[in-house]
Structures are given as structure tokens and as C-alpha cells.
Amino acid sequence: MYDFAIIGGGIVGLSTAMALGKRYPNARILVLEKESNWAFHQTGNNSGVIHSGIYYKPGSFKAKFCRDGCLSMVEFCQEHGIEHEICGKVIVATNETELPRLENLYTRGLENGIDVKRITPEEVREIEPHVTSVGGILVSSTGIANYKQVCYKYAEIIKQQGGELHLSTKAEKIVTSGKHQVLETNCGTFETRFVINCAGLHSDRVAKMGKTDPKAKIVPFRGEYYELTPEKRYLVKGLIYPVPNPDFPFLGVHFTRMIDKSVHAGPNAVLSLKREGYKKTDFDLRDFAEVMTFPGFWKLAAKHADEGIQEIIRSFSKAAFTRSLQKLIPEVQQEDLVPTHAGVRAQALMNDGKLVDDFLIVQGQNSVHVCNAPSPAATSSIEIGKAIVAQIPQQPHLKAVVTQV
Ligand SMILES: Cc1cc2nc3c(=O)[nH]c(=O)nc-3n(C[C@H](O)[C@H](O)[C@H](O)COP(=O)(O)OP(=O)(O)OC[C@H]3O[C@@H](n4cnc5c(N)ncnc54)[C@H](O)[C@@H]3O)c2cc1C
């Protein structure tokens, strides 16, 4: 009998298991991951940015967890010798019409308590000599990290705490048996008092398996990247972002210097026809049919048809992708860009066609379900883990330690 079973070995599931192990040192904790390694999906295919928290609505979970998570992630990387760097980033307006949105973003950064500085086009050039802009914001606390390494370290700590980690183990059914729940998997059954669903792209399905209404459906949005050829890496010193469209939770294609010194350009945001569909040709009938028969999707599509079509064009046309990047760095040419990995975002969408803006954690019977944890959930993972543990009702049979992670 386990006290807690966590479904999903991405950064959120692992950070939650780690936080549980700190809070309840005597608890029997189990983590189930269907893939053969940790961080296989969103976590292992992201941009690797430690976000500062400038973008998010003041007072939201995203704003709070990201600001605090940025600090705790850096501290964790320092303590455990994980590759990271606080390189700062610039967000630039590339024409006059973007300036009011840039100004709003600056104000939001101040409201969120972030160290932001409004900078002139000349100051942008001093930081990023190849960028053309009409003004920008410098966010000094933004950084980069290797999130796979972070996950491997989380897993190591969970093991040291006495937790049990099972790879290649897919939770297929959740059956309630009295006060307990039985997780049926491809590797046998596991009985637990409490279930925590951190299944990312499958979190809505796992919530339903546990008889909990996830409140929204996961719609997969693929983010495709190109990489700058090694000879052209000099064009980018750190992180260069456009001013985002405030109607979307995506940040617009940008340049990211990764921790291994490569420079990635992207990601775009295009509907994926498969939840774990990393290639344009990937298709899954069940995943596709679920999106196509979901009324919320059609409401979203009707409202944002233009943007959707532009994204599809940019996905299939390297020239269109390059044009978006040239707004930031005019020197970039198609031949400087090589396609590289893609990631798929688990974005929750409501029935009324609204994208769930904030992190969404839903309580069930002896269970908690993380039903929306897109970016900046990697940055925020330590704080999300702590918040989930705080939401779990007191377990009378377990001794709790008050100190947090
Ligand atoms: C393209 C892209 C770029 C991003 N860039 C950034 C960034 O720069 N900075 C940042 O902070 N965030 C970024 N994000 C967001 C961040 O990566 C995610 O928010 C975060 O990784 C979510 O972690 P997770 O653990 O919830 O999900 P995941 O990492 O997807 O993990 C969920 C896990 O659950 C497992 N699972 C699912 N169903 C089952 C089952 N039935 N049984 C067992 N296991 C199951 C899956 O195999 C998976 O490993 C980005 C995301 C994408 C896609």
C-alpha cells in the first residue's frame, strides 16, 4: 500500500514527489512514468528557459510560481551543480505599433516585482548587436538551464528519500476500492491512498480515469524549432523575444541560446494531430477526433482563424518562418537555419473556446489533478510541487515535517 502515487515523470510529477518526500519522510511514494526515461515529453523538448515571470497576469499562479520558481530553480541548479546560466533576455518591439504593448508588458513586469528595465534601440544593440528594434525591455533575471538534468536530479533525490520510481509503467485504469485506489498498469497493479495526476498531455484523460472532471480538454500545440548553423551562432548572444500577442499564451518565435551553446529559433504554435506528435505527419485518430468533436476548439478556431492559418503557413514554409525571425534579426537567412526537434504543449481549452490561461489544479476524491501546466511550468516546477503538497488534506497516519523544499 502506497501513501501517494504520482502518474507522470515529467518535471511537475517529479518535483511533486520530491516535495512530498520532504513533507512526509515516512510516506511510501510511488512515481509511474509510461516512457523509458524521465522528461520524455514536454519537459525534455522545451526551450530550456528559466523564465522571470514578466508576462503573467498579476496575482495569477503563473505570476507567483514563476517569480518564486525562477529563484528556487536557480538555487536548485547551484546546489546540485546543474548546468544553468543567468544570461538575461531582451524583449523587443520591431515597429511603432508594438510600442504600446511593450509598455504594457513593462508595467506588468513592475507589477509582478520583476527586475525590468526599459531600453532604447541603441541599448538593445549593445546587448544584441544584430537586432533591429524601436525599443525593448531588459529582463536580467531570465536564464537557461538543462531541464533534463534537473529531472534526473529530482529522481535521484526521490530515491534517496525512499521513493519508488517505475519507468515504462503506464497507468491504464484507476479503480476505487473502499478508501483506497488501485492503479492498473501494464506492469501490474499498485494500491494507494492518494493519487496525483501529473500526466501532461494526457492529464485530462487520467483525471477522467479517476472520475474527476478535468474542467477542460487538452489540445496539443506543436512548437517547431530551427537551429542556427554553428557559423551563424554569433548573431545571438542570449535570448531575444518579440512582443507577444496578449491573446495567446505563446510567446512568438524567438531566439534562444541553449545551455550547450547552440541557438534555437522558434517555437511556433501549430495544432498537432497527435498528442505526442513531434512530426508534421504524425496522426492519431482518437486524438484528432477528440479535438474535432470538441465545441471549444471550433469556437477558438473561429475567433483566431487568421492567426491559425498564419501558423500553418509558417509551419510548412521555411521562408515564412525565416521572415518572422528576420523581424528580430534582419541578417538571418533561410540557409542559416536547420530544422531541429519539436515539442508539443499540453494546453487546456475550455468548452467556451477560451484557452486556460493559468495553471489549473483540480481536486478529486483522494486525488489531485494537474490539468493545465504549460510554460512556465518547468521554471515553476519546485513551487508547483510545493503548492500541490499544500493542497493535499492532512494525512493523519503520516508525520508531517513543516519545512518545505
Ligand atoms: C515547445 C515548448 C517550449 C517550452 N519552453 C519552456 C521554457 O523555456 N521554460 C519553461 O519553464 N517551460 C517551457 N515549456 C513548458 C514546460 O516544458 C512544461 O510546462 C512542463 O514540462 C510540463 O511538465 P509536466 O511534468 O506537466 O509534463 P510532461 O513533461 O509532459 O510530463 C508528463 C509525463 O506524464 C507521462 N504520462 C502521461 N500519461 C501517463 C500514464 N497514463 N501513465 C504514466 N505516465 C504517463 C508522460 O509520458 C510524461 O512523461 C515549454 C513547452 C514546450 C512544449
Short mmCIF file of C-alpha atoms and ligand atoms in Angstrom, two decimals:
data_model
loop_
_atom_site.label_atom_id
_atom_site.label_comp_id
_atom_site.label_asym_id
_atom_site.label_seq_id
_atom_site.Cartn_x
_atom_site.Cartn_y
_atom_site.Cartn_z
CA MET A 1 0.00 0.00 0.00
CA TYR A 2 1.44 3.33 -1.06
CA ASP A 3 0.50 6.62 0.54
CA PHE A 4 0.90 8.63 -2.68
CA ALA A 5 1.09 7.55 -6.30
CA ILE A 6 2.13 10.11 -8.87
CA ILE A 7 1.25 9.48 -12.50
CA GLY A 8 3.75 11.17 -14.81
CA GLY A 9 7.52 11.53 -14.62
CA GLY A 10 7.88 14.95 -16.19
CA ILE A 11 9.25 17.88 -14.22
CA VAL A 12 5.93 18.52 -12.41
CA GLY A 13 5.37 14.91 -11.29
CA LEU A 14 8.95 14.54 -10.11
CA SER A 15 9.03 17.88 -8.26
CA THR A 16 5.76 16.92 -6.56
CA ALA A 17 7.16 13.56 -5.47
CA MET A 18 10.26 15.31 -4.14
CA ALA A 19 8.17 17.85 -2.20
CA LEU A 20 6.02 15.04 -0.77
CA GLY A 21 9.12 13.16 0.34
CA LYS A 22 10.33 16.25 2.22
CA ARG A 23 6.96 16.88 3.82
CA TYR A 24 6.21 13.26 4.74
CA PRO A 25 9.56 11.47 5.23
CA ASN A 26 7.86 8.23 6.29
CA ALA A 27 5.37 8.10 3.42
CA ARG A 28 5.53 5.42 0.74
CA ILE A 29 5.73 7.34 -2.50
CA LEU A 30 5.42 5.89 -5.99
CA VAL A 31 6.06 7.56 -9.34
CA LEU A 32 4.79 5.90 -12.54
CA GLU A 33 6.11 7.02 -15.92
CA LYS A 34 4.99 5.28 -19.11
CA GLU A 35 8.15 6.09 -21.07
CA SER A 36 11.60 4.56 -20.69
CA ASN A 37 13.12 7.74 -19.22
CA TRP A 38 12.20 10.88 -17.29
CA ALA A 39 11.34 14.16 -19.00
CA PHE A 40 10.41 12.36 -22.21
CA HIS A 41 7.68 14.72 -23.42
CA GLN A 42 7.13 18.44 -22.76
CA THR A 43 9.93 18.73 -20.21
CA GLY A 44 12.59 17.21 -22.45
CA ASN A 45 11.59 19.13 -25.57
CA ASN A 46 11.27 22.68 -24.35
CA SER A 47 13.32 25.84 -24.82
CA GLY A 48 15.24 25.42 -21.59
CA VAL A 49 14.49 28.93 -20.38
CA ILE A 50 14.24 29.88 -16.71
CA HIS A 51 11.50 32.46 -17.13
CA SER A 52 11.38 35.53 -14.93
CA GLY A 53 7.59 35.89 -14.71
CA ILE A 54 7.15 39.17 -16.61
CA TYR A 55 4.28 38.02 -18.84
CA TYR A 56 1.68 36.68 -16.45
CA LYS A 57 -1.41 38.31 -15.01
CA PRO A 58 -0.55 39.81 -11.61
CA GLY A 59 -1.93 37.64 -8.82
CA SER A 60 -2.13 34.52 -11.01
CA PHE A 61 -0.49 31.23 -10.06
CA LYS A 62 1.75 31.63 -13.11
CA ALA A 63 2.96 35.06 -11.95
CA LYS A 64 3.66 33.91 -8.40
CA PHE A 65 5.03 30.45 -9.09
CA CYS A 66 7.22 31.70 -11.92
CA ARG A 67 8.75 34.59 -9.99
CA ASP A 68 9.43 32.37 -6.96
CA GLY A 69 10.23 29.38 -9.17
CA CYS A 70 12.88 31.30 -11.07
CA LEU A 71 14.71 31.84 -7.78
CA SER A 72 14.20 28.30 -6.50
CA MET A 73 15.24 26.76 -9.83
CA VAL A 74 18.49 28.77 -9.87
CA GLU A 75 19.14 27.85 -6.26
CA PHE A 76 18.48 24.16 -7.02
CA CYS A 77 20.82 24.22 -10.03
CA GLN A 78 23.53 25.93 -7.97
CA GLU A 79 23.18 23.50 -5.09
CA HIS A 80 23.29 20.40 -7.31
CA GLY A 81 25.79 21.53 -9.92
CA ILE A 82 23.28 21.53 -12.81
CA GLU A 83 24.22 23.45 -15.93
CA HIS A 84 22.49 26.83 -15.97
CA GLU A 85 23.23 30.47 -16.64
CA ILE A 86 21.50 33.73 -15.81
CA CYS A 87 22.05 35.39 -19.17
CA GLY A 88 19.11 37.85 -19.11
CA LYS A 89 16.88 38.47 -22.09
CA VAL A 90 15.65 41.28 -24.29
CA ILE A 91 12.06 41.64 -25.49
CA VAL A 92 11.99 43.98 -28.46
CA ALA A 93 9.37 45.93 -30.38
CA THR A 94 10.17 45.79 -34.07
CA ASN A 95 7.78 48.54 -35.18
CA GLU A 96 6.00 51.55 -33.68
CA THR A 97 2.63 49.75 -33.43
CA GLU A 98 4.14 47.27 -30.94
CA LEU A 99 5.31 50.01 -28.58
CA PRO A 100 2.07 50.31 -26.53
CA ARG A 101 2.14 46.53 -25.95
CA LEU A 102 5.81 46.74 -24.98
CA GLU A 103 4.91 49.48 -22.50
CA ASN A 104 2.10 47.34 -21.03
CA LEU A 105 4.50 44.46 -20.66
CA TYR A 106 6.99 46.68 -18.87
CA THR A 107 4.27 47.83 -16.44
CA ARG A 108 3.22 44.22 -15.90
CA GLY A 109 6.82 43.28 -15.11
CA LEU A 110 6.94 46.01 -12.46
CA GLU A 111 3.60 44.87 -11.02
CA ASN A 112 4.93 41.32 -10.81
CA GLY A 113 8.01 42.52 -8.93
CA ILE A 114 10.44 41.59 -11.72
CA ASP A 115 13.70 43.43 -12.34
CA VAL A 116 12.83 45.02 -15.71
CA LYS A 117 14.46 47.94 -17.49
CA ARG A 118 13.08 49.84 -20.47
CA ILE A 119 15.90 50.20 -23.02
CA THR A 120 16.45 52.23 -26.20
CA PRO A 121 17.20 50.68 -29.61
CA GLU A 122 20.87 51.62 -29.07
CA GLU A 123 20.93 49.87 -25.70
CA VAL A 124 19.31 46.80 -27.31
CA ARG A 125 22.18 46.83 -29.85
CA GLU A 126 24.77 46.99 -27.10
CA ILE A 127 23.34 43.72 -25.72
CA GLU A 128 22.36 42.09 -29.03
CA PRO A 129 24.35 43.78 -31.84
CA HIS A 130 22.37 42.17 -34.69
CA VAL A 131 18.87 43.06 -33.51
CA THR A 132 16.87 45.84 -35.14
CA SER A 133 14.22 47.35 -32.90
CA VAL A 134 12.40 50.52 -31.93
CA GLY A 135 12.85 49.81 -28.21
CA GLY A 136 13.00 46.98 -25.75
CA ILE A 137 12.88 45.62 -22.24
CA LEU A 138 15.84 44.05 -20.49
CA VAL A 139 14.88 41.27 -18.08
CA SER A 140 18.02 40.48 -16.13
CA SER A 141 16.77 37.52 -14.08
CA THR A 142 15.94 35.28 -17.07
CA GLY A 143 18.23 32.32 -17.54
CA ILE A 144 18.74 28.98 -19.22
CA ALA A 145 19.03 25.50 -17.74
CA ASN A 146 19.19 21.86 -18.67
CA TYR A 147 15.75 20.65 -17.52
CA LYS A 148 16.51 17.00 -18.29
CA GLN A 149 19.38 17.17 -15.82
CA VAL A 150 17.08 18.87 -13.33
CA CYS A 151 14.65 15.93 -13.65
CA TYR A 152 17.37 13.32 -13.26
CA LYS A 153 18.45 15.07 -10.07
CA TYR A 154 14.84 15.24 -8.79
CA ALA A 155 14.58 11.47 -9.44
CA GLU A 156 17.85 10.83 -7.58
CA ILE A 157 16.60 12.81 -4.57
CA ILE A 158 13.26 10.95 -4.57
CA LYS A 159 15.18 7.64 -4.47
CA GLN A 160 17.35 8.90 -1.59
CA GLN A 161 14.15 9.85 0.24
CA GLY A 162 12.95 6.26 -0.14
CA GLY A 163 10.51 6.86 -3.00
CA GLU A 164 9.85 4.20 -5.65
CA LEU A 165 10.26 5.12 -9.29
CA HIS A 166 8.89 2.97 -12.11
CA LEU A 167 9.70 3.70 -15.73
CA SER A 168 7.90 2.05 -18.68
CA THR A 169 4.80 1.76 -16.48
CA LYS A 170 1.61 3.18 -17.88
CA ALA A 171 -1.40 3.83 -15.63
CA GLU A 172 -4.32 2.40 -17.60
CA LYS A 173 -7.16 2.37 -15.11
CA ILE A 174 -7.95 3.74 -11.67
CA VAL A 175 -10.34 1.64 -9.61
CA THR A 176 -11.67 2.80 -6.25
CA SER A 177 -11.62 0.08 -3.63
CA GLY A 178 -13.07 1.32 -0.33
CA LYS A 179 -10.88 4.20 0.81
CA HIS A 180 -8.06 3.16 -1.49
CA GLN A 181 -7.40 3.33 -5.19
CA VAL A 182 -5.95 0.63 -7.36
CA LEU A 183 -3.86 1.71 -10.30
CA GLU A 184 -3.93 -0.87 -13.05
CA THR A 185 -0.85 -0.64 -15.27
CA ASN A 186 0.91 -2.64 -17.98
CA CYS A 187 3.27 -3.82 -15.19
CA GLY A 188 0.72 -4.94 -12.61
CA THR A 189 -1.42 -3.17 -10.02
CA PHE A 190 -0.47 -0.69 -7.32
CA GLU A 191 -2.67 0.23 -4.38
CA THR A 192 -2.50 3.74 -2.98
CA ARG A 193 -4.30 6.06 -0.59
CA PHE A 194 -3.89 9.14 -2.77
CA VAL A 195 -3.33 9.76 -6.49
CA ILE A 196 -1.62 12.79 -8.04
CA ASN A 197 -2.09 13.16 -11.77
CA CYS A 198 0.79 14.96 -13.48
CA ALA A 199 0.27 13.30 -16.86
CA GLY A 200 0.84 16.42 -19.00
CA LEU A 201 -0.57 15.78 -22.49
CA HIS A 202 -2.84 13.06 -21.05
CA SER A 203 -3.83 14.79 -17.82
CA ASP A 204 -7.49 15.27 -18.83
CA ARG A 205 -7.83 11.56 -19.68
CA VAL A 206 -6.14 10.46 -16.46
CA ALA A 207 -8.46 12.82 -14.50
CA LYS A 208 -11.46 11.14 -16.14
CA MET A 209 -9.97 7.72 -15.35
CA GLY A 210 -10.02 8.88 -11.71
CA LYS A 211 -13.68 10.03 -12.05
CA THR A 212 -12.73 13.71 -11.85
CA ASP A 213 -13.98 16.34 -14.26
CA PRO A 214 -10.81 17.99 -15.63
CA LYS A 215 -12.82 21.19 -16.40
CA ALA A 216 -11.09 21.47 -19.78
CA LYS A 217 -9.72 19.43 -22.65
CA ILE A 218 -6.04 19.17 -23.53
CA VAL A 219 -5.38 20.43 -27.04
CA PRO A 220 -1.85 19.70 -28.28
CA PHE A 221 0.02 22.59 -29.90
CA ARG A 222 3.29 21.59 -31.53
CA GLY A 223 6.20 24.01 -31.24
CA GLU A 224 8.70 23.55 -34.07
CA TYR A 225 12.25 24.87 -33.95
CA TYR A 226 15.08 25.60 -36.30
CA GLU A 227 18.67 25.78 -35.17
CA LEU A 228 21.21 28.37 -36.35
CA THR A 229 24.16 26.80 -38.15
CA PRO A 230 27.29 26.93 -35.95
CA GLU A 231 28.85 29.65 -38.20
CA LYS A 232 25.86 31.94 -37.54
CA ARG A 233 25.57 31.48 -33.77
CA TYR A 234 27.40 34.78 -33.35
CA LEU A 235 24.18 36.56 -34.37
CA VAL A 236 22.65 35.78 -30.96
CA LYS A 237 24.32 36.47 -27.63
CA GLY A 238 21.48 35.42 -25.30
CA LEU A 239 17.70 35.38 -25.52
CA ILE A 240 15.80 37.59 -27.97
CA TYR A 241 11.99 37.70 -27.85
CA PRO A 242 9.34 39.65 -29.75
CA VAL A 243 6.44 41.40 -28.02
CA PRO A 244 3.86 38.61 -27.64
CA ASN A 245 0.25 38.69 -28.75
CA PRO A 246 -1.59 39.11 -25.42
CA ASP A 247 -4.49 36.92 -26.67
CA PHE A 248 -2.27 33.82 -26.67
CA PRO A 249 -0.26 32.02 -24.03
CA PHE A 250 2.57 31.51 -26.58
CA LEU A 251 5.44 33.94 -26.76
CA GLY A 252 6.05 34.20 -30.51
CA VAL A 253 9.05 32.73 -32.33
CA HIS A 254 12.26 33.85 -30.66
CA PHE A 255 15.96 33.11 -30.43
CA THR A 256 17.24 31.09 -27.50
CA ARG A 257 20.85 30.33 -26.77
CA MET A 258 20.72 26.88 -25.21
CA ILE A 259 22.96 25.69 -22.41
CA ASP A 260 25.04 23.65 -24.94
CA LYS A 261 25.74 26.95 -26.82
CA SER A 262 23.53 26.03 -29.79
CA VAL A 263 20.98 28.69 -30.80
CA HIS A 264 17.36 27.68 -31.34
CA ALA A 265 14.80 29.70 -33.24
CA GLY A 266 11.13 29.09 -32.50
CA PRO A 267 8.86 27.61 -31.34
CA ASN A 268 5.80 28.29 -33.46
CA ALA A 269 2.43 27.00 -32.24
CA VAL A 270 0.53 24.76 -34.61
CA LEU A 271 -2.29 22.31 -33.82
CA SER A 272 -0.84 18.80 -33.57
CA LEU A 273 -2.92 15.95 -34.97
CA LYS A 274 -1.50 13.66 -32.29
CA ARG A 275 -0.93 14.43 -28.60
CA GLU A 276 2.63 13.20 -28.76
CA GLY A 277 3.07 14.12 -32.41
CA TYR A 278 6.52 15.56 -32.93
CA LYS A 279 6.47 15.33 -36.72
CA LYS A 280 4.12 17.18 -39.08
CA THR A 281 2.92 13.85 -40.46
CA ASP A 282 2.10 12.33 -37.05
CA PHE A 283 -1.58 11.48 -36.77
CA ASP A 284 -3.70 9.68 -34.21
CA LEU A 285 -7.35 9.09 -34.96
CA ARG A 286 -8.55 9.24 -31.34
CA ASP A 287 -6.56 12.42 -30.58
CA PHE A 288 -7.69 14.09 -33.80
CA ALA A 289 -11.34 13.08 -33.44
CA GLU A 290 -11.45 14.36 -29.84
CA VAL A 291 -10.29 17.81 -30.93
CA MET A 292 -12.57 17.93 -33.97
CA THR A 293 -15.65 16.99 -31.95
CA PHE A 294 -14.87 19.41 -29.10
CA PRO A 295 -17.06 22.54 -29.38
CA GLY A 296 -14.40 24.65 -27.62
CA PHE A 297 -11.95 24.00 -30.45
CA TRP A 298 -14.30 25.37 -33.11
CA LYS A 299 -15.04 28.45 -31.02
CA LEU A 300 -11.30 29.06 -30.68
CA ALA A 301 -10.73 28.40 -34.39
CA ALA A 302 -13.49 30.80 -35.42
CA LYS A 303 -12.08 33.57 -33.24
CA HIS A 304 -8.48 33.14 -34.30
CA ALA A 305 -8.77 31.77 -37.85
CA ASP A 306 -6.23 34.27 -39.27
CA GLU A 307 -3.57 33.51 -36.69
CA GLY A 308 -4.20 29.75 -37.10
CA ILE A 309 -3.72 29.92 -40.87
CA GLN A 310 -0.55 32.01 -40.47
CA GLU A 311 0.84 29.41 -38.07
CA ILE A 312 0.12 26.58 -40.54
CA ILE A 313 1.82 28.52 -43.35
CA ARG A 314 4.82 29.19 -41.12
CA SER A 315 4.97 25.51 -40.20
CA PHE A 316 5.16 24.37 -43.82
CA SER A 317 7.12 27.29 -45.26
CA LYS A 318 10.69 27.86 -44.14
CA ALA A 319 10.57 31.20 -45.96
CA ALA A 320 7.63 32.34 -43.81
CA PHE A 321 9.38 31.11 -40.63
CA THR A 322 12.53 32.98 -41.66
CA ARG A 323 10.55 36.18 -42.34
CA SER A 324 9.22 36.10 -38.74
CA LEU A 325 12.78 35.75 -37.45
CA GLN A 326 14.07 38.49 -39.74
CA LYS A 327 11.81 40.95 -37.92
CA LEU A 328 14.18 40.45 -34.97
CA ILE A 329 17.46 39.87 -36.83
CA PRO A 330 17.29 41.02 -40.47
CA GLU A 331 20.60 39.29 -41.30
CA VAL A 332 19.20 35.78 -40.72
CA GLN A 333 18.76 33.88 -43.99
CA GLN A 334 16.98 30.60 -44.79
CA GLU A 335 20.27 28.79 -45.34
CA ASP A 336 21.37 29.72 -41.79
CA LEU A 337 18.54 27.64 -40.33
CA VAL A 338 18.41 23.87 -39.91
CA PRO A 339 15.26 22.10 -38.64
CA THR A 340 15.69 20.61 -35.19
CA HIS A 341 13.50 18.96 -32.51
CA ALA A 342 9.89 19.93 -31.80
CA GLY A 343 7.92 19.94 -28.57
CA VAL A 344 4.19 19.57 -28.01
CA ARG A 345 2.46 21.79 -25.47
CA ALA A 346 -0.40 20.43 -23.37
CA GLN A 347 -2.71 23.43 -23.45
CA ALA A 348 -6.10 23.13 -21.77
CA LEU A 349 -9.05 24.56 -23.64
CA MET A 350 -12.48 25.21 -22.18
CA ASN A 351 -15.86 24.43 -23.71
CA ASP A 352 -16.42 28.11 -24.46
CA GLY A 353 -13.29 28.25 -26.63
CA LYS A 354 -11.11 30.06 -24.07
CA LEU A 355 -7.58 28.79 -23.55
CA VAL A 356 -7.00 28.17 -19.85
CA ASP A 357 -4.64 30.98 -19.00
CA ASP A 358 -3.39 29.92 -15.59
CA PHE A 359 -2.08 26.71 -14.09
CA LEU A 360 -5.11 24.56 -13.27
CA ILE A 361 -5.06 22.08 -10.40
CA VAL A 362 -8.32 20.21 -9.78
CA GLN A 363 -9.21 18.33 -6.58
CA GLY A 364 -10.80 14.89 -6.81
CA GLN A 365 -11.73 12.17 -4.35
CA ASN A 366 -8.41 11.31 -2.66
CA SER A 367 -6.69 12.76 -5.68
CA VAL A 368 -5.28 15.95 -7.20
CA HIS A 369 -5.11 16.51 -10.95
CA VAL A 370 -2.76 18.96 -12.66
CA CYS A 371 -4.94 19.80 -15.65
CA ASN A 372 -3.03 22.73 -17.13
CA ALA A 373 0.71 23.14 -16.63
CA PRO A 374 2.14 24.68 -19.80
CA SER A 375 5.02 27.18 -19.85
CA PRO A 376 6.40 28.38 -17.44
CA ALA A 377 5.78 25.14 -15.53
CA ALA A 378 9.36 23.91 -15.95
CA THR A 379 10.67 27.11 -14.34
CA SER A 380 7.92 26.93 -11.69
CA SER A 381 8.18 23.21 -11.00
CA ILE A 382 9.52 23.44 -7.45
CA GLU A 383 6.78 25.90 -6.49
CA ILE A 384 4.04 23.87 -8.22
CA GLY A 385 5.23 20.77 -6.34
CA LYS A 386 5.04 22.62 -3.03
CA ALA A 387 1.60 24.03 -3.86
CA ILE A 388 0.24 20.57 -4.72
CA VAL A 389 1.53 19.16 -1.46
CA ALA A 390 -0.08 22.05 0.43
CA GLN A 391 -3.44 21.20 -1.20
CA ILE A 392 -3.36 17.58 -0.07
CA PRO A 393 -5.52 17.12 3.03
CA GLN A 394 -3.63 16.26 6.21
CA GLN A 395 -2.85 12.53 6.22
CA PRO A 396 -3.47 11.53 9.88
CA HIS A 397 -1.36 8.38 9.68
CA LEU A 398 1.70 10.28 8.42
CA LYS A 399 4.06 12.52 10.37
CA ALA A 400 4.48 15.82 8.52
CA VAL A 401 7.63 17.91 8.56
CA VAL A 402 6.85 21.60 8.37
CA THR A 403 9.99 22.69 6.48
CA GLN A 404 9.37 22.90 2.77
CA VAL A 405 11.61 22.03 -0.18
C1 LIG B 1 7.95 23.72 -27.17
C2 LIG B 1 7.91 24.00 -25.70
C3 LIG B 1 8.74 25.00 -25.15
C4 LIG B 1 8.67 25.29 -23.78
N1 LIG B 1 9.58 26.15 -23.23
C5 LIG B 1 9.61 26.32 -21.88
C6 LIG B 1 10.63 27.09 -21.27
O1 LIG B 1 11.54 27.56 -21.92
N2 LIG B 1 10.57 27.27 -19.92
C7 LIG B 1 9.57 26.74 -19.14
O2 LIG B 1 9.55 26.98 -17.94
N3 LIG B 1 8.62 25.96 -19.71
C8 LIG B 1 8.64 25.73 -21.04
N4 LIG B 1 7.71 24.90 -21.61
C9 LIG B 1 6.70 24.29 -20.76
C10 LIG B 1 7.25 23.13 -19.95
O3 LIG B 1 8.10 22.30 -20.71
C11 LIG B 1 6.06 22.33 -19.41
O4 LIG B 1 5.19 23.24 -18.80
C12 LIG B 1 6.48 21.28 -18.40
O5 LIG B 1 7.50 20.49 -18.94
C13 LIG B 1 5.29 20.45 -18.00
O6 LIG B 1 5.76 19.37 -17.24
P1 LIG B 1 4.82 18.15 -16.92
O7 LIG B 1 5.55 17.28 -15.97
O8 LIG B 1 3.47 18.67 -16.51
O9 LIG B 1 4.56 17.45 -18.33
P2 LIG B 1 5.45 16.41 -19.13
O10 LIG B 1 6.87 16.80 -19.16
O11 LIG B 1 4.78 16.25 -20.46
O12 LIG B 1 5.32 15.07 -18.31
C14 LIG B 1 4.13 14.32 -18.22
C15 LIG B 1 4.54 12.86 -18.17
O13 LIG B 1 3.42 12.05 -17.90
C16 LIG B 1 3.61 10.81 -18.55
N5 LIG B 1 2.32 10.12 -18.64
C17 LIG B 1 1.22 10.54 -19.32
N6 LIG B 1 0.22 9.65 -19.17
C18 LIG B 1 0.71 8.66 -18.37
C19 LIG B 1 0.14 7.45 -17.85
N7 LIG B 1 -1.11 7.09 -18.13
N8 LIG B 1 0.91 6.67 -17.07
C20 LIG B 1 2.20 7.01 -16.78
N9 LIG B 1 2.79 8.14 -17.26
C21 LIG B 1 2.04 8.96 -18.03
C22 LIG B 1 4.18 11.23 -19.89
O14 LIG B 1 4.85 10.17 -20.53
C23 LIG B 1 5.10 12.36 -19.50
O15 LIG B 1 6.43 11.95 -19.31
C24 LIG B 1 7.75 24.59 -22.96
C25 LIG B 1 6.95 23.58 -23.51
C26 LIG B 1 7.04 23.26 -24.86
C27 LIG B 1 6.22 22.13 -25.39
#
